[in-house]
Coordinates of C-alpha atoms in Angstrom, one line a residue:
M1 CA 0.0 0.0 0.0
K2 CA 1.3 3.4 -1.0
I3 CA 0.4 6.6 0.9
K4 CA 0.1 10.0 -0.7
K5 CA 3.4 11.8 -0.3
P6 CA 3.5 15.3 1.2
E7 CA 5.4 18.0 -0.6
L8 CA 8.9 18.5 0.8
L9 CA 9.5 22.2 0.8
A10 CA 13.1 23.5 1.2
P11 CA 14.6 26.9 1.7
A12 CA 16.8 28.6 -0.8
G13 CA 18.8 31.7 0.0
D14 CA 20.1 32.1 -3.6
L15 CA 20.1 30.4 -7.0
E16 CA 22.9 28.0 -6.1
R17 CA 21.0 26.7 -3.0
L18 CA 17.8 26.5 -5.0
K19 CA 19.5 24.0 -7.4
W20 CA 21.1 22.0 -4.5
A21 CA 17.8 21.7 -2.7
I22 CA 16.0 20.4 -5.8
E23 CA 18.8 18.1 -6.8
Y24 CA 18.8 16.5 -3.3
G25 CA 15.1 15.8 -3.3
A26 CA 13.0 18.9 -2.6
D27 CA 9.6 19.0 -4.3
A28 CA 9.4 22.8 -4.0
V29 CA 11.6 25.6 -2.7
Y30 CA 10.7 28.9 -1.1
I31 CA 12.8 32.0 -1.8
G32 CA 12.9 35.7 -1.0
G33 CA 12.4 38.3 -3.8
P34 CA 14.0 41.7 -4.1
S35 CA 11.7 43.2 -1.4
L36 CA 8.6 42.7 0.8
G37 CA 10.0 39.5 2.5
L38 CA 11.1 38.6 6.0
R39 CA 14.8 37.8 5.5
A40 CA 16.4 41.3 5.2
N41 CA 19.9 39.9 5.9
A42 CA 19.7 37.1 3.3
K43 CA 21.0 37.6 -0.2
N44 CA 17.6 37.1 -1.8
F45 CA 16.8 36.9 -5.5
T46 CA 16.6 39.4 -8.3
F47 CA 13.7 39.1 -10.7
E48 CA 16.1 37.7 -13.3
E49 CA 17.2 35.0 -10.8
I50 CA 13.6 34.2 -9.9
M51 CA 12.9 33.6 -13.6
E52 CA 15.9 31.4 -13.9
G53 CA 15.1 29.5 -10.7
C54 CA 11.5 29.0 -11.9
K55 CA 12.7 27.7 -15.2
Y56 CA 15.1 25.3 -13.5
A57 CA 12.5 24.0 -11.1
H58 CA 9.7 23.7 -13.6
E59 CA 11.9 21.7 -16.0
R60 CA 12.2 19.2 -13.2
G61 CA 8.6 19.2 -12.2
K62 CA 9.2 21.3 -9.0
R63 CA 7.6 24.4 -7.7
V64 CA 8.8 27.9 -6.5
H65 CA 7.1 29.8 -3.7
V66 CA 8.2 33.4 -2.9
T67 CA 7.9 35.1 0.5
V68 CA 5.9 38.3 0.4
N69 CA 5.2 38.2 4.1
I70 CA 6.3 41.6 5.4
V71 CA 3.9 43.6 7.5
L72 CA 3.2 46.6 5.2
H73 CA 3.4 50.3 6.1
N74 CA 1.7 52.9 4.0
V75 CA 4.8 53.8 2.1
E76 CA 5.0 50.3 0.6
I77 CA 1.5 49.8 -0.6
D78 CA 2.1 51.4 -4.0
Q79 CA 4.8 48.8 -4.7
V80 CA 2.7 45.8 -4.1
K81 CA 0.6 45.6 -7.3
D82 CA 3.5 45.8 -9.8
Y83 CA 5.7 43.6 -7.6
L84 CA 3.1 40.8 -7.7
I85 CA 2.6 41.1 -11.4
R86 CA 6.3 40.8 -12.0
L87 CA 6.5 37.7 -9.8
E88 CA 3.7 36.1 -11.8
A89 CA 5.5 37.0 -15.0
C90 CA 8.6 35.2 -13.7
G91 CA 6.6 32.0 -13.4
V92 CA 6.3 31.9 -9.6
D93 CA 3.8 29.2 -8.4
A94 CA 2.8 30.7 -5.1
I95 CA 3.3 33.6 -2.8
I96 CA 3.6 33.3 1.0
V97 CA 1.8 36.3 2.6
S98 CA 0.7 37.6 6.0
D99 CA -0.8 41.0 5.4
P100 CA -4.5 41.0 4.2
T101 CA -3.7 43.9 1.8
I102 CA -1.3 41.7 -0.2
I103 CA -3.9 38.9 -0.3
Q104 CA -6.5 41.3 -1.8
M105 CA -4.1 42.8 -4.3
A106 CA -2.9 39.4 -5.4
K107 CA -6.5 38.3 -6.0
E108 CA -7.4 41.4 -8.0
N109 CA -4.3 41.6 -10.2
T110 CA -2.8 38.0 -10.6
H111 CA -3.6 34.3 -10.6
L112 CA -0.9 33.6 -8.1
E113 CA -1.6 30.8 -5.5
I114 CA -1.9 32.4 -2.1
H115 CA -0.3 30.7 1.0
L116 CA -0.7 32.3 4.4
S117 CA 2.6 32.7 6.3
T118 CA 3.3 31.3 9.7
Q119 CA 3.8 34.9 10.6
Q120 CA 0.0 35.0 11.1
S121 CA 0.4 32.4 13.9
T122 CA -2.7 30.5 12.8
L123 CA -3.5 27.8 15.3
N124 CA -7.3 27.3 15.4
I125 CA -10.0 26.1 13.1
E126 CA -12.1 29.3 13.0
A127 CA -9.1 31.4 12.0
C128 CA -8.4 28.9 9.2
R129 CA -12.0 29.1 8.0
F130 CA -11.7 32.9 8.0
W131 CA -8.6 32.9 5.8
E132 CA -10.1 30.3 3.5
K133 CA -12.9 32.7 2.8
Q134 CA -10.4 35.4 1.9
G135 CA -9.0 33.2 -1.0
V136 CA -6.1 31.5 0.8
K137 CA -5.4 28.1 -0.6
R138 CA -2.8 27.0 1.9
I139 CA -2.0 27.9 5.5
V140 CA 1.4 27.5 7.1
L141 CA 0.4 26.8 10.6
G142 CA 2.1 28.4 13.6
R143 CA 5.0 26.3 14.9
E144 CA 3.1 26.0 18.2
A145 CA 0.4 23.7 16.6
R146 CA -0.2 20.4 18.3
K147 CA -1.2 17.1 16.6
E148 CA -4.8 17.2 17.6
E149 CA -5.2 20.8 16.4
I150 CA -3.7 20.0 13.0
K151 CA -5.9 16.9 12.6
E152 CA -9.1 18.9 13.4
I153 CA -8.2 21.7 11.0
I154 CA -7.4 19.2 8.1
Q155 CA -10.7 17.3 8.7
N156 CA -12.9 20.4 8.8
T157 CA -11.5 22.7 6.1
N158 CA -10.7 22.4 2.4
L159 CA -7.3 24.1 2.9
E160 CA -3.9 22.7 2.2
I161 CA -1.9 22.6 5.4
E162 CA 1.8 23.2 5.6
C163 CA 3.8 22.5 8.8
F164 CA 7.4 23.1 9.7
I165 CA 9.4 19.9 10.3
H166 CA 13.0 21.2 10.8
G167 CA 14.9 24.3 11.7
A168 CA 15.1 27.2 14.1
M169 CA 12.3 28.1 16.5
C170 CA 11.2 31.5 17.7
A171 CA 11.1 32.2 21.4
S172 CA 8.0 34.3 20.7
M173 CA 4.8 33.3 18.8
S174 CA 6.3 32.4 15.3
G175 CA 8.0 35.7 14.7
R176 CA 5.9 38.2 16.6
C177 CA 8.8 39.2 18.9
V178 CA 9.4 42.9 19.5
L179 CA 12.6 42.6 21.6
S180 CA 14.9 42.9 18.5
N181 CA 13.3 46.2 17.6
F182 CA 13.3 47.5 21.2
L183 CA 17.0 46.7 21.9
T184 CA 18.6 47.1 18.5
A185 CA 16.1 49.0 16.3
R186 CA 16.0 45.9 14.0
D187 CA 12.4 44.9 13.4
A188 CA 11.8 41.2 13.5
N189 CA 8.4 41.7 11.8
R190 CA 10.1 43.4 8.9
G191 CA 12.9 41.0 8.3
G192 CA 15.6 42.4 10.7
C193 CA 15.6 40.1 13.7
S194 CA 18.9 40.2 15.6
Q195 CA 18.0 37.1 17.6
I196 CA 17.8 38.7 21.0
C197 CA 16.6 35.4 22.6
R198 CA 20.1 33.9 21.9
W199 CA 21.9 36.6 23.9
D200 CA 23.2 36.1 27.4
F201 CA 21.3 38.0 30.1
D202 CA 21.8 39.0 33.8
L203 CA 19.1 37.5 35.8
Y204 CA 17.5 39.2 38.9
N205 CA 14.9 38.2 41.5
N206 CA 11.9 40.3 42.5
Q207 CA 14.0 42.4 44.8
L208 CA 16.4 43.2 41.8
Q209 CA 19.1 41.2 43.4
P210 CA 21.3 39.2 40.9
I211 CA 20.8 35.5 40.6
K212 CA 24.0 33.7 39.9
G213 CA 24.0 30.4 38.2
E214 CA 26.7 28.2 36.6
R215 CA 26.2 30.1 33.3
E216 CA 24.6 33.2 32.0
F217 CA 20.8 33.1 31.5
T218 CA 19.3 32.7 28.1
F219 CA 15.8 31.9 26.9
C220 CA 16.3 30.8 23.4
S221 CA 14.6 27.7 21.9
K222 CA 16.3 24.6 20.8
D223 CA 15.8 23.8 17.1
L224 CA 12.8 21.8 15.7
S225 CA 13.2 18.3 14.4
M226 CA 10.1 16.2 13.5
L227 CA 12.0 13.2 12.1
K228 CA 10.6 10.7 14.6
Y229 CA 7.0 12.0 14.1
L230 CA 7.1 12.1 10.3
P231 CA 4.8 9.0 9.9
D232 CA 2.3 10.5 12.2
M233 CA 2.4 13.8 10.2
I234 CA 2.0 11.9 6.9
D235 CA -1.0 10.0 8.3
L236 CA -2.7 13.3 9.3
G237 CA -2.7 14.3 5.6
I238 CA -0.5 17.4 5.9
T239 CA 0.1 18.8 2.4
S240 CA 3.6 20.2 2.8
F241 CA 6.5 19.7 5.1
K242 CA 8.6 22.8 5.4
I243 CA 12.3 23.1 6.3
E244 CA 13.5 26.4 7.8
G245 CA 16.8 27.9 6.8
R246 CA 17.1 30.3 3.9
M247 CA 20.4 31.5 5.2
R248 CA 21.9 28.1 5.8
S249 CA 24.8 26.5 3.8
I250 CA 24.5 24.2 0.8
Y251 CA 25.8 21.4 3.0
Y252 CA 23.0 21.9 5.6
I253 CA 20.3 22.1 3.0
A254 CA 21.5 19.1 1.1
T255 CA 21.9 17.0 4.2
V256 CA 18.5 17.9 5.7
V257 CA 16.6 17.5 2.5
D258 CA 18.4 14.2 1.8
I259 CA 17.4 12.7 5.1
Y260 CA 13.8 13.9 5.1
R261 CA 13.4 12.7 1.4
K262 CA 14.6 9.2 2.5
V263 CA 12.2 9.0 5.4
I264 CA 9.2 10.3 3.5
D265 CA 9.9 7.9 0.6
D266 CA 10.6 4.9 3.0
Y267 CA 7.4 5.4 4.9
C268 CA 5.1 6.2 2.0
N269 CA 6.3 3.4 -0.2
H270 CA 6.4 0.7 2.5
P271 CA 4.4 1.8 5.6
E272 CA 3.9 -1.8 6.7
T273 CA 7.7 -2.5 7.1
Y274 CA 8.9 1.0 7.9
Q275 CA 11.3 1.3 10.8
Y276 CA 12.8 4.5 12.3
N277 CA 16.5 4.8 11.5
I278 CA 18.2 6.5 14.4
A279 CA 21.3 7.0 12.3
Y280 CA 19.5 9.7 10.4
E281 CA 18.9 11.5 13.7
Q282 CA 22.6 11.6 14.3
I283 CA 23.4 12.9 10.8
L284 CA 20.9 15.8 11.3
R285 CA 22.4 16.5 14.7
N286 CA 25.9 16.7 13.3
C287 CA 25.1 19.1 10.5
A288 CA 23.7 21.8 12.9
N289 CA 25.1 23.6 15.9
R290 CA 22.1 23.4 18.3
D291 CA 20.1 20.6 19.8
S292 CA 16.8 19.7 18.2
V293 CA 13.6 18.4 19.7
P294 CA 10.0 17.9 18.5
Q295 CA 8.8 21.0 20.3
F296 CA 4.9 21.4 20.5
F297 CA 3.6 18.6 18.2
G298 CA 3.3 15.9 20.9
G299 CA 2.0 18.3 23.6
E300 CA 5.0 17.9 25.8
N301 CA 6.7 21.3 25.4
D302 CA 8.6 22.1 28.6
S303 CA 11.9 23.4 29.9
T304 CA 13.8 20.7 28.0
C305 CA 12.8 22.5 24.7
G306 CA 14.9 25.6 25.4
Y307 CA 18.3 26.8 26.6
Y308 CA 18.2 28.5 30.0
N309 CA 21.8 28.1 31.2
G310 CA 23.7 28.9 28.1
R311 CA 24.9 26.6 25.3
E312 CA 27.8 26.1 23.0
E313 CA 27.3 26.6 19.3
V314 CA 30.4 25.0 17.7
S315 CA 31.0 25.8 14.1
N316 CA 30.4 22.7 12.0
Q317 CA 33.4 21.1 10.5
D318 CA 31.8 17.9 9.2
F319 CA 31.5 19.1 5.6
L320 CA 34.8 18.1 3.8
G321 CA 34.2 18.5 0.1
V322 CA 32.2 18.4 -3.1
V323 CA 32.7 15.8 -5.8
L324 CA 33.3 17.6 -9.1
N325 CA 33.6 14.6 -11.4
Y326 CA 34.4 10.9 -11.5
N327 CA 36.5 9.0 -14.0
T328 CA 34.9 5.6 -14.5
E329 CA 38.1 4.2 -16.1
T330 CA 40.7 5.2 -13.5
K331 CA 38.1 5.3 -10.7
Y332 CA 39.5 8.7 -9.4
A333 CA 37.1 11.3 -8.2
T334 CA 38.0 15.0 -8.4
I335 CA 37.1 16.8 -5.2
E336 CA 36.9 20.4 -4.1
Q337 CA 37.9 20.7 -0.5
R338 CA 35.6 22.6 2.0
N339 CA 37.3 21.6 5.3
Y340 CA 40.6 20.0 6.5
F341 CA 40.9 16.3 6.1
K342 CA 43.9 13.8 5.8
I343 CA 45.0 10.3 5.1
G344 CA 43.6 8.0 7.7
D345 CA 40.2 9.7 8.0
V346 CA 37.1 7.7 7.6
V347 CA 34.5 9.7 5.6
E348 CA 31.1 9.3 4.1
I349 CA 30.0 10.2 0.5
F350 CA 26.3 10.8 -0.1
G351 CA 24.0 12.2 -2.7
P352 CA 20.6 11.5 -4.4
Q353 CA 22.0 9.0 -6.9
L354 CA 23.6 6.6 -4.4
H355 CA 23.4 5.0 -1.0
T356 CA 25.8 6.5 1.5
I357 CA 29.4 5.2 0.9
T358 CA 31.9 4.8 3.8
Y359 CA 35.4 5.5 2.5
H360 CA 38.8 5.2 4.2
V361 CA 41.1 7.9 2.9
K362 CA 44.3 6.0 1.9
E363 CA 45.6 8.2 -0.9
I364 CA 45.3 11.8 -1.9
L365 CA 46.7 13.4 -5.1
D366 CA 47.0 17.2 -5.7
E367 CA 46.2 18.8 -9.1
Q368 CA 49.7 17.9 -10.4
G369 CA 49.2 14.3 -9.4
N370 CA 51.6 14.5 -6.5
S371 CA 50.8 12.4 -3.4
I372 CA 49.9 14.6 -0.3
S373 CA 48.9 13.6 3.2
V374 CA 46.7 16.5 4.2
V375 CA 44.1 18.7 2.4
R376 CA 44.2 22.0 4.2
H377 CA 43.9 24.8 1.7
P378 CA 40.4 26.4 1.1
R379 CA 38.7 24.9 -2.0
Q380 CA 41.8 22.9 -2.9
I381 CA 41.3 20.5 -5.8
V382 CA 42.4 17.0 -5.1
Q383 CA 41.8 13.5 -6.4
M384 CA 41.1 10.3 -4.5
K385 CA 40.6 6.7 -5.9
I386 CA 37.1 5.5 -5.0
E387 CA 36.2 2.1 -6.3
E388 CA 32.4 2.6 -6.1
M389 CA 31.1 5.2 -8.6
V390 CA 30.3 8.6 -7.3
Y391 CA 28.7 11.6 -9.1
P392 CA 29.1 15.3 -9.5
N393 CA 27.7 17.3 -6.6
N394 CA 27.9 14.3 -4.2
L395 CA 29.1 15.6 -0.8
I396 CA 31.7 14.3 1.5
R397 CA 31.5 14.5 5.3
I398 CA 33.4 13.1 8.2
K399 CA 32.0 9.8 9.5
K400 CA 31.1 9.8 13.2
D401 CA 30.1 6.9 15.5

């Protein structure tokens, strides 16, 4: 028995990451346009890049969604109509919005599919019915939604429902925080969040006396990972599974998309024999620098879901290189280095065309064919003999227990 597969929706901060996300298994990507979105610090796309991205995606049967989820001020209203018309001309499949003004203008001037942003913090069935009447086709539920609430909404509306399955969490209600604006004059609701919740704070009691702990006080959330609950979410009939992270690296995007693609396919194709693979959990943990938990879905959100006594966010060094090409006659792969590695290391090579290969590094050649023992220079080009065939854009990471 096969189950209907949900859409796997991946972030793309630029054209390169759009292509990586699609190659590694995303059914759709969401991107930011030149303006009116909520990632002011991301590179974002020009109209020309949006057109190229849509062409690349559509040729492969994939979709492109563009965030237009800023909270509008009067000065921006005159931009909206022409902006939406240009997005439609680029071939965009859907826009993700939060402001009712944009919904109305999209309906009046385009045929763009309208998705309601998580920025609206939609968590109840009556709110969903309201937005359905406004012409919204899909709602990205607030990340605080619980299993029973999602189930009731799906069963009692005609809406498509999209839920986050992986990535950063907001310490406020899905982005409605005002601390960033208050303390740094960077408005989280207009794309400028400075992530105040991840700062260290002095803590005081009611008498304004300092409370000293082992570490400085923070109140930031751990990341979200729904890997273990994916079968439950598929059984609910959720339309789209969303990964957070438009500012993340190609390695992060490829790794996370690859793992969730495998789990979705494994369960949907063979639900009777599906078994949770805890090794996937470790791979996801290794490619990020914060712990991840299921957060609100199971109804057990508590102090274990956040950091209160500080945390260490160690820069990830697992990503070692990218396969550029493979010579089937000599069995040498050409690799572009991304992090230090050496003879004796045990690595993994993974990608959408192959099962994960474990490889013991025994020989490394530089571009001139000389034997070297260490690859330490940024983006250094080297060759390694790999008996099993690998493919361009396969990635290499350190193997961990």
